[in-house]
Amino acid sequence: MLLNLKYFRSVALFGIFALVSANSMAADTNKIAVVDSMLAIFGSAAAQAELKAAEESANFISLKAKYESSIADMKAMKEEAETQGMTWSQDQIDEHKKKMGYANADVELTVQKIKAEQQQLQQRILKDLRPLASQAIEQILREESITILLQAEATLYADPQADITAKVASRIDENLLKAAKEQAETEQ
């Protein structure tokens, strides 16, 4: 029985040593990287330009002005209620509450419109740039001989050197410029 226990220990130690050795050899042959695709897409100059253009559009400026105006109206009504509310009749109080409700509804509606516009823009950017992000990732994987790619969101820890997100964002822009040049050349 004692002999079997020693034999088992020897086999177990050899097995553990073999696993550790195989694991370290596999780590030498596999290059692991992480990427945050969404951050790469929205961090690209192309996406930033679209976001800035949308922010400067007449529609967004109008919505923002409507929001700020409604907030200012609510603030003025609140100040009016604080300074004069004690002298109002119940009908005046009810009328004031109704106006505050309308102003609050205007703010909420404007916020909903702004959020809807932002969601539409984000969806359009994703639709336009997702294929370019995939292409950029594939190019970087080949160039850097990366064999394992993890999503940054699913990774507890990764060395910052293993993060290729910025490279992907840069490559998206490079591929867009290259495609634009090629299109310009074919049009000539």
PDB file of C-alpha atoms in Angstrom:
ATOM      1  CA  MET A   1       0.000   0.000   0.000  1.00  0.00           C
ATOM      2  CA  LEU A   2       2.850   2.369   0.873  1.00  0.00           C
ATOM      3  CA  LEU A   3       4.539   1.520  -2.403  1.00  0.00           C
ATOM      4  CA  ASN A   4       1.344   2.350  -4.342  1.00  0.00           C
ATOM      5  CA  LEU A   5       1.118   5.723  -2.597  1.00  0.00           C
ATOM      6  CA  LYS A   6       4.724   6.585  -3.543  1.00  0.00           C
ATOM      7  CA  TYR A   7       4.071   5.449  -7.099  1.00  0.00           C
ATOM      8  CA  PHE A   8       0.891   7.563  -7.261  1.00  0.00           C
ATOM      9  CA  ARG A   9       2.779  10.624  -5.969  1.00  0.00           C
ATOM     10  CA  SER A  10       5.508  10.147  -8.559  1.00  0.00           C
ATOM     11  CA  VAL A  11       3.000   9.811 -11.374  1.00  0.00           C
ATOM     12  CA  ALA A  12       1.015  12.823 -10.093  1.00  0.00           C
ATOM     13  CA  LEU A  13       4.146  14.986  -9.820  1.00  0.00           C
ATOM     14  CA  PHE A  14       5.251  13.942 -13.295  1.00  0.00           C
ATOM     15  CA  GLY A  15       1.774  14.747 -14.647  1.00  0.00           C
ATOM     16  CA  ILE A  16       1.748  18.170 -13.005  1.00  0.00           C
ATOM     17  CA  PHE A  17       5.238  18.888 -14.354  1.00  0.00           C
ATOM     18  CA  ALA A  18       4.151  17.800 -17.837  1.00  0.00           C
ATOM     19  CA  LEU A  19       1.057  20.019 -17.715  1.00  0.00           C
ATOM     20  CA  VAL A  20       3.041  23.044 -16.532  1.00  0.00           C
ATOM     21  CA  SER A  21       5.657  22.474 -19.237  1.00  0.00           C
ATOM     22  CA  ALA A  22       3.034  22.036 -21.962  1.00  0.00           C
ATOM     23  CA  ASN A  23       1.197  25.123 -20.766  1.00  0.00           C
ATOM     24  CA  SER A  24       4.345  27.270 -20.816  1.00  0.00           C
ATOM     25  CA  MET A  25       5.247  25.982 -24.298  1.00  0.00           C
ATOM     26  CA  ALA A  26       1.716  26.784 -25.502  1.00  0.00           C
ATOM     27  CA  ALA A  27       2.024  30.255 -24.020  1.00  0.00           C
ATOM     28  CA  ASP A  28       5.220  30.728 -26.039  1.00  0.00           C
ATOM     29  CA  THR A  29       3.476  29.783 -29.291  1.00  0.00           C
ATOM     30  CA  ASN A  30       0.205  31.645 -28.705  1.00  0.00           C
ATOM     31  CA  LYS A  31       0.016  35.404 -28.738  1.00  0.00           C
ATOM     32  CA  ILE A  32      -2.998  36.696 -26.858  1.00  0.00           C
ATOM     33  CA  ALA A  33      -4.585  40.107 -27.361  1.00  0.00           C
ATOM     34  CA  VAL A  34      -7.703  41.935 -26.213  1.00  0.00           C
ATOM     35  CA  VAL A  35      -9.883  44.412 -28.053  1.00  0.00           C
ATOM     36  CA  ASP A  36     -12.875  46.591 -27.262  1.00  0.00           C
ATOM     37  CA  SER A  37     -14.571  46.753 -30.660  1.00  0.00           C
ATOM     38  CA  MET A  38     -17.084  49.424 -29.681  1.00  0.00           C
ATOM     39  CA  LEU A  39     -14.376  51.650 -28.250  1.00  0.00           C
ATOM     40  CA  ALA A  40     -12.304  51.124 -31.389  1.00  0.00           C
ATOM     41  CA  ILE A  41     -15.210  52.032 -33.654  1.00  0.00           C
ATOM     42  CA  PHE A  42     -16.288  55.098 -31.688  1.00  0.00           C
ATOM     43  CA  GLY A  43     -12.659  56.063 -31.044  1.00  0.00           C
ATOM     44  CA  SER A  44     -11.892  56.229 -34.749  1.00  0.00           C
ATOM     45  CA  ALA A  45     -11.536  59.641 -36.356  1.00  0.00           C
ATOM     46  CA  ALA A  46     -14.335  58.727 -38.758  1.00  0.00           C
ATOM     47  CA  ALA A  47     -16.828  58.129 -35.941  1.00  0.00           C
ATOM     48  CA  GLN A  48     -15.655  61.211 -34.057  1.00  0.00           C
ATOM     49  CA  ALA A  49     -16.201  63.330 -37.183  1.00  0.00           C
ATOM     50  CA  GLU A  50     -19.727  61.957 -37.578  1.00  0.00           C
ATOM     51  CA  LEU A  51     -20.501  62.608 -33.916  1.00  0.00           C
ATOM     52  CA  LYS A  52     -19.194  66.161 -34.186  1.00  0.00           C
ATOM     53  CA  ALA A  53     -21.146  66.814 -37.391  1.00  0.00           C
ATOM     54  CA  ALA A  54     -24.332  65.560 -35.745  1.00  0.00           C
ATOM     55  CA  GLU A  55     -23.701  67.727 -32.698  1.00  0.00           C
ATOM     56  CA  GLU A  56     -23.310  70.763 -34.954  1.00  0.00           C
ATOM     57  CA  SER A  57     -26.358  69.948 -37.091  1.00  0.00           C
ATOM     58  CA  ALA A  58     -29.321  72.313 -37.133  1.00  0.00           C
ATOM     59  CA  ASN A  59     -31.622  69.612 -35.763  1.00  0.00           C
ATOM     60  CA  PHE A  60     -29.427  68.893 -32.731  1.00  0.00           C
ATOM     61  CA  ILE A  61     -28.829  72.585 -32.058  1.00  0.00           C
ATOM     62  CA  SER A  62     -32.588  73.154 -32.210  1.00  0.00           C
ATOM     63  CA  LEU A  63     -33.273  70.300 -29.773  1.00  0.00           C
ATOM     64  CA  LYS A  64     -30.573  71.530 -27.420  1.00  0.00           C
ATOM     65  CA  ALA A  65     -32.005  75.079 -27.523  1.00  0.00           C
ATOM     66  CA  LYS A  66     -35.509  73.724 -26.850  1.00  0.00           C
ATOM     67  CA  TYR A  67     -34.169  71.754 -23.864  1.00  0.00           C
ATOM     68  CA  GLU A  68     -32.315  74.751 -22.428  1.00  0.00           C
ATOM     69  CA  SER A  69     -35.343  77.003 -22.989  1.00  0.00           C
ATOM     70  CA  SER A  70     -37.669  74.558 -21.214  1.00  0.00           C
ATOM     71  CA  ILE A  71     -35.242  74.252 -18.291  1.00  0.00           C
ATOM     72  CA  ALA A  72     -35.037  78.053 -18.064  1.00  0.00           C
ATOM     73  CA  ASP A  73     -38.851  78.282 -18.119  1.00  0.00           C
ATOM     74  CA  MET A  74     -39.123  75.732 -15.316  1.00  0.00           C
ATOM     75  CA  LYS A  75     -36.507  77.580 -13.262  1.00  0.00           C
ATOM     76  CA  ALA A  76     -38.336  80.887 -13.750  1.00  0.00           C
ATOM     77  CA  MET A  77     -41.663  79.306 -12.764  1.00  0.00           C
ATOM     78  CA  LYS A  78     -40.072  77.746  -9.681  1.00  0.00           C
ATOM     79  CA  GLU A  79     -38.601  81.100  -8.633  1.00  0.00           C
ATOM     80  CA  GLU A  80     -41.964  82.769  -9.254  1.00  0.00           C
ATOM     81  CA  ALA A  81     -43.682  80.186  -7.045  1.00  0.00           C
ATOM     82  CA  GLU A  82     -41.100  80.669  -4.301  1.00  0.00           C
ATOM     83  CA  THR A  83     -41.390  84.462  -4.292  1.00  0.00           C
ATOM     84  CA  GLN A  84     -45.104  84.932  -4.969  1.00  0.00           C
ATOM     85  CA  GLY A  85     -46.666  81.570  -4.166  1.00  0.00           C
ATOM     86  CA  MET A  86     -47.702  82.518  -0.672  1.00  0.00           C
ATOM     87  CA  THR A  87     -50.029  85.204  -2.053  1.00  0.00           C
ATOM     88  CA  TRP A  88     -51.706  83.017  -4.702  1.00  0.00           C
ATOM     89  CA  SER A  89     -55.202  81.673  -4.530  1.00  0.00           C
ATOM     90  CA  GLN A  90     -55.789  77.935  -4.909  1.00  0.00           C
ATOM     91  CA  ASP A  91     -56.778  78.484  -8.566  1.00  0.00           C
ATOM     92  CA  GLN A  92     -53.489  80.310  -9.244  1.00  0.00           C
ATOM     93  CA  ILE A  93     -51.557  77.515  -7.529  1.00  0.00           C
ATOM     94  CA  ASP A  94     -53.358  74.887  -9.613  1.00  0.00           C
ATOM     95  CA  GLU A  95     -52.728  76.863 -12.816  1.00  0.00           C
ATOM     96  CA  HIS A  96     -49.056  77.227 -11.928  1.00  0.00           C
ATOM     97  CA  LYS A  97     -48.745  73.485 -11.242  1.00  0.00           C
ATOM     98  CA  LYS A  98     -50.348  72.785 -14.630  1.00  0.00           C
ATOM     99  CA  LYS A  99     -47.836  75.079 -16.378  1.00  0.00           C
ATOM    100  CA  MET A 100     -44.964  73.396 -14.507  1.00  0.00           C
ATOM    101  CA  GLY A 101     -46.298  70.021 -15.640  1.00  0.00           C
ATOM    102  CA  TYR A 102     -46.364  71.181 -19.258  1.00  0.00           C
ATOM    103  CA  ALA A 103     -42.837  72.547 -19.004  1.00  0.00           C
ATOM    104  CA  ASN A 104     -41.647  69.299 -17.409  1.00  0.00           C
ATOM    105  CA  ALA A 105     -43.331  67.301 -20.195  1.00  0.00           C
ATOM    106  CA  ASP A 106     -41.539  69.507 -22.758  1.00  0.00           C
ATOM    107  CA  VAL A 107     -38.200  68.758 -21.098  1.00  0.00           C
ATOM    108  CA  GLU A 108     -38.886  65.013 -21.015  1.00  0.00           C
ATOM    109  CA  LEU A 109     -40.024  64.965 -24.647  1.00  0.00           C
ATOM    110  CA  THR A 110     -36.959  66.901 -25.746  1.00  0.00           C
ATOM    111  CA  VAL A 111     -34.683  64.540 -23.811  1.00  0.00           C
ATOM    112  CA  GLN A 112     -36.392  61.570 -25.480  1.00  0.00           C
ATOM    113  CA  LYS A 113     -35.891  63.148 -28.904  1.00  0.00           C
ATOM    114  CA  ILE A 114     -32.209  63.814 -28.186  1.00  0.00           C
ATOM    115  CA  LYS A 115     -31.695  60.232 -26.987  1.00  0.00           C
ATOM    116  CA  ALA A 116     -33.484  58.860 -30.059  1.00  0.00           C
ATOM    117  CA  GLU A 117     -31.301  60.976 -32.354  1.00  0.00           C
ATOM    118  CA  GLN A 118     -28.165  59.801 -30.543  1.00  0.00           C
ATOM    119  CA  GLN A 119     -29.229  56.151 -30.760  1.00  0.00           C
ATOM    120  CA  GLN A 120     -29.935  56.493 -34.474  1.00  0.00           C
ATOM    121  CA  LEU A 121     -26.526  58.058 -35.007  1.00  0.00           C
ATOM    122  CA  GLN A 122     -24.783  55.337 -32.992  1.00  0.00           C
ATOM    123  CA  GLN A 123     -26.588  52.628 -34.958  1.00  0.00           C
ATOM    124  CA  ARG A 124     -25.637  54.260 -38.259  1.00  0.00           C
ATOM    125  CA  ILE A 125     -21.986  54.557 -37.210  1.00  0.00           C
ATOM    126  CA  LEU A 126     -21.949  50.914 -36.088  1.00  0.00           C
ATOM    127  CA  LYS A 127     -23.562  49.788 -39.341  1.00  0.00           C
ATOM    128  CA  ASP A 128     -21.057  51.747 -41.404  1.00  0.00           C
ATOM    129  CA  LEU A 129     -17.897  50.988 -39.429  1.00  0.00           C
ATOM    130  CA  ARG A 130     -18.422  47.476 -38.054  1.00  0.00           C
ATOM    131  CA  PRO A 131     -17.261  45.807 -41.310  1.00  0.00           C
ATOM    132  CA  LEU A 132     -14.192  48.052 -41.345  1.00  0.00           C
ATOM    133  CA  ALA A 133     -13.486  47.178 -37.710  1.00  0.00           C
ATOM    134  CA  SER A 134     -13.684  43.466 -38.527  1.00  0.00           C
ATOM    135  CA  GLN A 135     -11.345  43.973 -41.469  1.00  0.00           C
ATOM    136  CA  ALA A 136      -8.924  45.963 -39.297  1.00  0.00           C
ATOM    137  CA  ILE A 137      -8.959  43.286 -36.597  1.00  0.00           C
ATOM    138  CA  GLU A 138      -8.251  40.550 -39.140  1.00  0.00           C
ATOM    139  CA  GLN A 139      -5.341  42.549 -40.601  1.00  0.00           C
ATOM    140  CA  ILE A 140      -3.802  43.163 -37.174  1.00  0.00           C
ATOM    141  CA  LEU A 141      -4.256  39.527 -36.152  1.00  0.00           C
ATOM    142  CA  ARG A 142      -2.346  38.405 -39.259  1.00  0.00           C
ATOM    143  CA  GLU A 143       0.369  41.061 -39.030  1.00  0.00           C
ATOM    144  CA  GLU A 144       1.093  40.472 -35.348  1.00  0.00           C
ATOM    145  CA  SER A 145       0.562  36.683 -35.437  1.00  0.00           C
ATOM    146  CA  ILE A 146      -2.102  36.883 -32.746  1.00  0.00           C
ATOM    147  CA  THR A 147      -3.651  33.473 -32.197  1.00  0.00           C
ATOM    148  CA  ILE A 148      -6.113  34.265 -29.401  1.00  0.00           C
ATOM    149  CA  LEU A 149      -8.265  37.401 -29.313  1.00  0.00           C
ATOM    150  CA  LEU A 150     -10.464  38.187 -26.327  1.00  0.00           C
ATOM    151  CA  GLN A 151     -13.119  40.829 -25.907  1.00  0.00           C
ATOM    152  CA  ALA A 152     -11.895  43.417 -23.430  1.00  0.00           C
ATOM    153  CA  GLU A 153     -15.281  43.401 -21.689  1.00  0.00           C
ATOM    154  CA  ALA A 154     -14.898  39.690 -20.910  1.00  0.00           C
ATOM    155  CA  THR A 155     -11.355  39.990 -19.594  1.00  0.00           C
ATOM    156  CA  LEU A 156     -10.636  40.500 -15.923  1.00  0.00           C
ATOM    157  CA  TYR A 157      -7.093  41.706 -16.505  1.00  0.00           C
ATOM    158  CA  ALA A 158      -4.858  42.183 -19.506  1.00  0.00           C
ATOM    159  CA  ASP A 159      -1.496  43.803 -19.840  1.00  0.00           C
ATOM    160  CA  PRO A 160      -2.007  47.147 -21.621  1.00  0.00           C
ATOM    161  CA  GLN A 161       0.461  45.974 -24.277  1.00  0.00           C
ATOM    162  CA  ALA A 162      -1.979  43.190 -25.187  1.00  0.00           C
ATOM    163  CA  ASP A 163      -4.757  45.707 -25.925  1.00  0.00           C
ATOM    164  CA  ILE A 164      -5.091  46.339 -29.671  1.00  0.00           C
ATOM    165  CA  THR A 165      -8.117  48.663 -29.430  1.00  0.00           C
ATOM    166  CA  ALA A 166      -6.200  51.830 -30.392  1.00  0.00           C
ATOM    167  CA  LYS A 167      -4.539  49.999 -33.280  1.00  0.00           C
ATOM    168  CA  VAL A 168      -7.946  48.901 -34.558  1.00  0.00           C
ATOM    169  CA  ALA A 169      -9.316  52.470 -34.364  1.00  0.00           C
ATOM    170  CA  SER A 170      -6.302  53.755 -36.266  1.00  0.00           C
ATOM    171  CA  ARG A 171      -6.571  50.985 -38.862  1.00  0.00           C
ATOM    172  CA  ILE A 172     -10.272  51.771 -39.436  1.00  0.00           C
ATOM    173  CA  ASP A 173      -9.270  55.302 -40.389  1.00  0.00           C
ATOM    174  CA  GLU A 174      -6.398  54.073 -42.575  1.00  0.00           C
ATOM    175  CA  ASN A 175      -8.697  51.662 -44.406  1.00  0.00           C
ATOM    176  CA  LEU A 176     -11.287  54.415 -44.935  1.00  0.00           C
ATOM    177  CA  LEU A 177      -8.638  56.729 -46.419  1.00  0.00           C
ATOM    178  CA  LYS A 178      -7.341  53.936 -48.633  1.00  0.00           C
ATOM    179  CA  ALA A 179     -10.877  53.150 -49.858  1.00  0.00           C
ATOM    180  CA  ALA A 180     -11.542  56.848 -50.548  1.00  0.00           C
ATOM    181  CA  LYS A 181      -8.317  57.141 -52.559  1.00  0.00           C
ATOM    182  CA  GLU A 182      -9.125  54.032 -54.555  1.00  0.00           C
ATOM    183  CA  GLN A 183     -12.621  55.334 -55.277  1.00  0.00           C
ATOM    184  CA  ALA A 184     -11.249  58.723 -56.361  1.00  0.00           C
ATOM    185  CA  GLU A 185      -8.772  57.007 -58.685  1.00  0.00           C
ATOM    186  CA  THR A 186     -11.474  54.868 -60.306  1.00  0.00           C
ATOM    187  CA  GLU A 187     -13.658  57.939 -60.866  1.00  0.00           C
ATOM    188  CA  GLN A 188     -10.927  59.729 -62.798  1.00  0.00           C
TER     189      GLN A 188
END
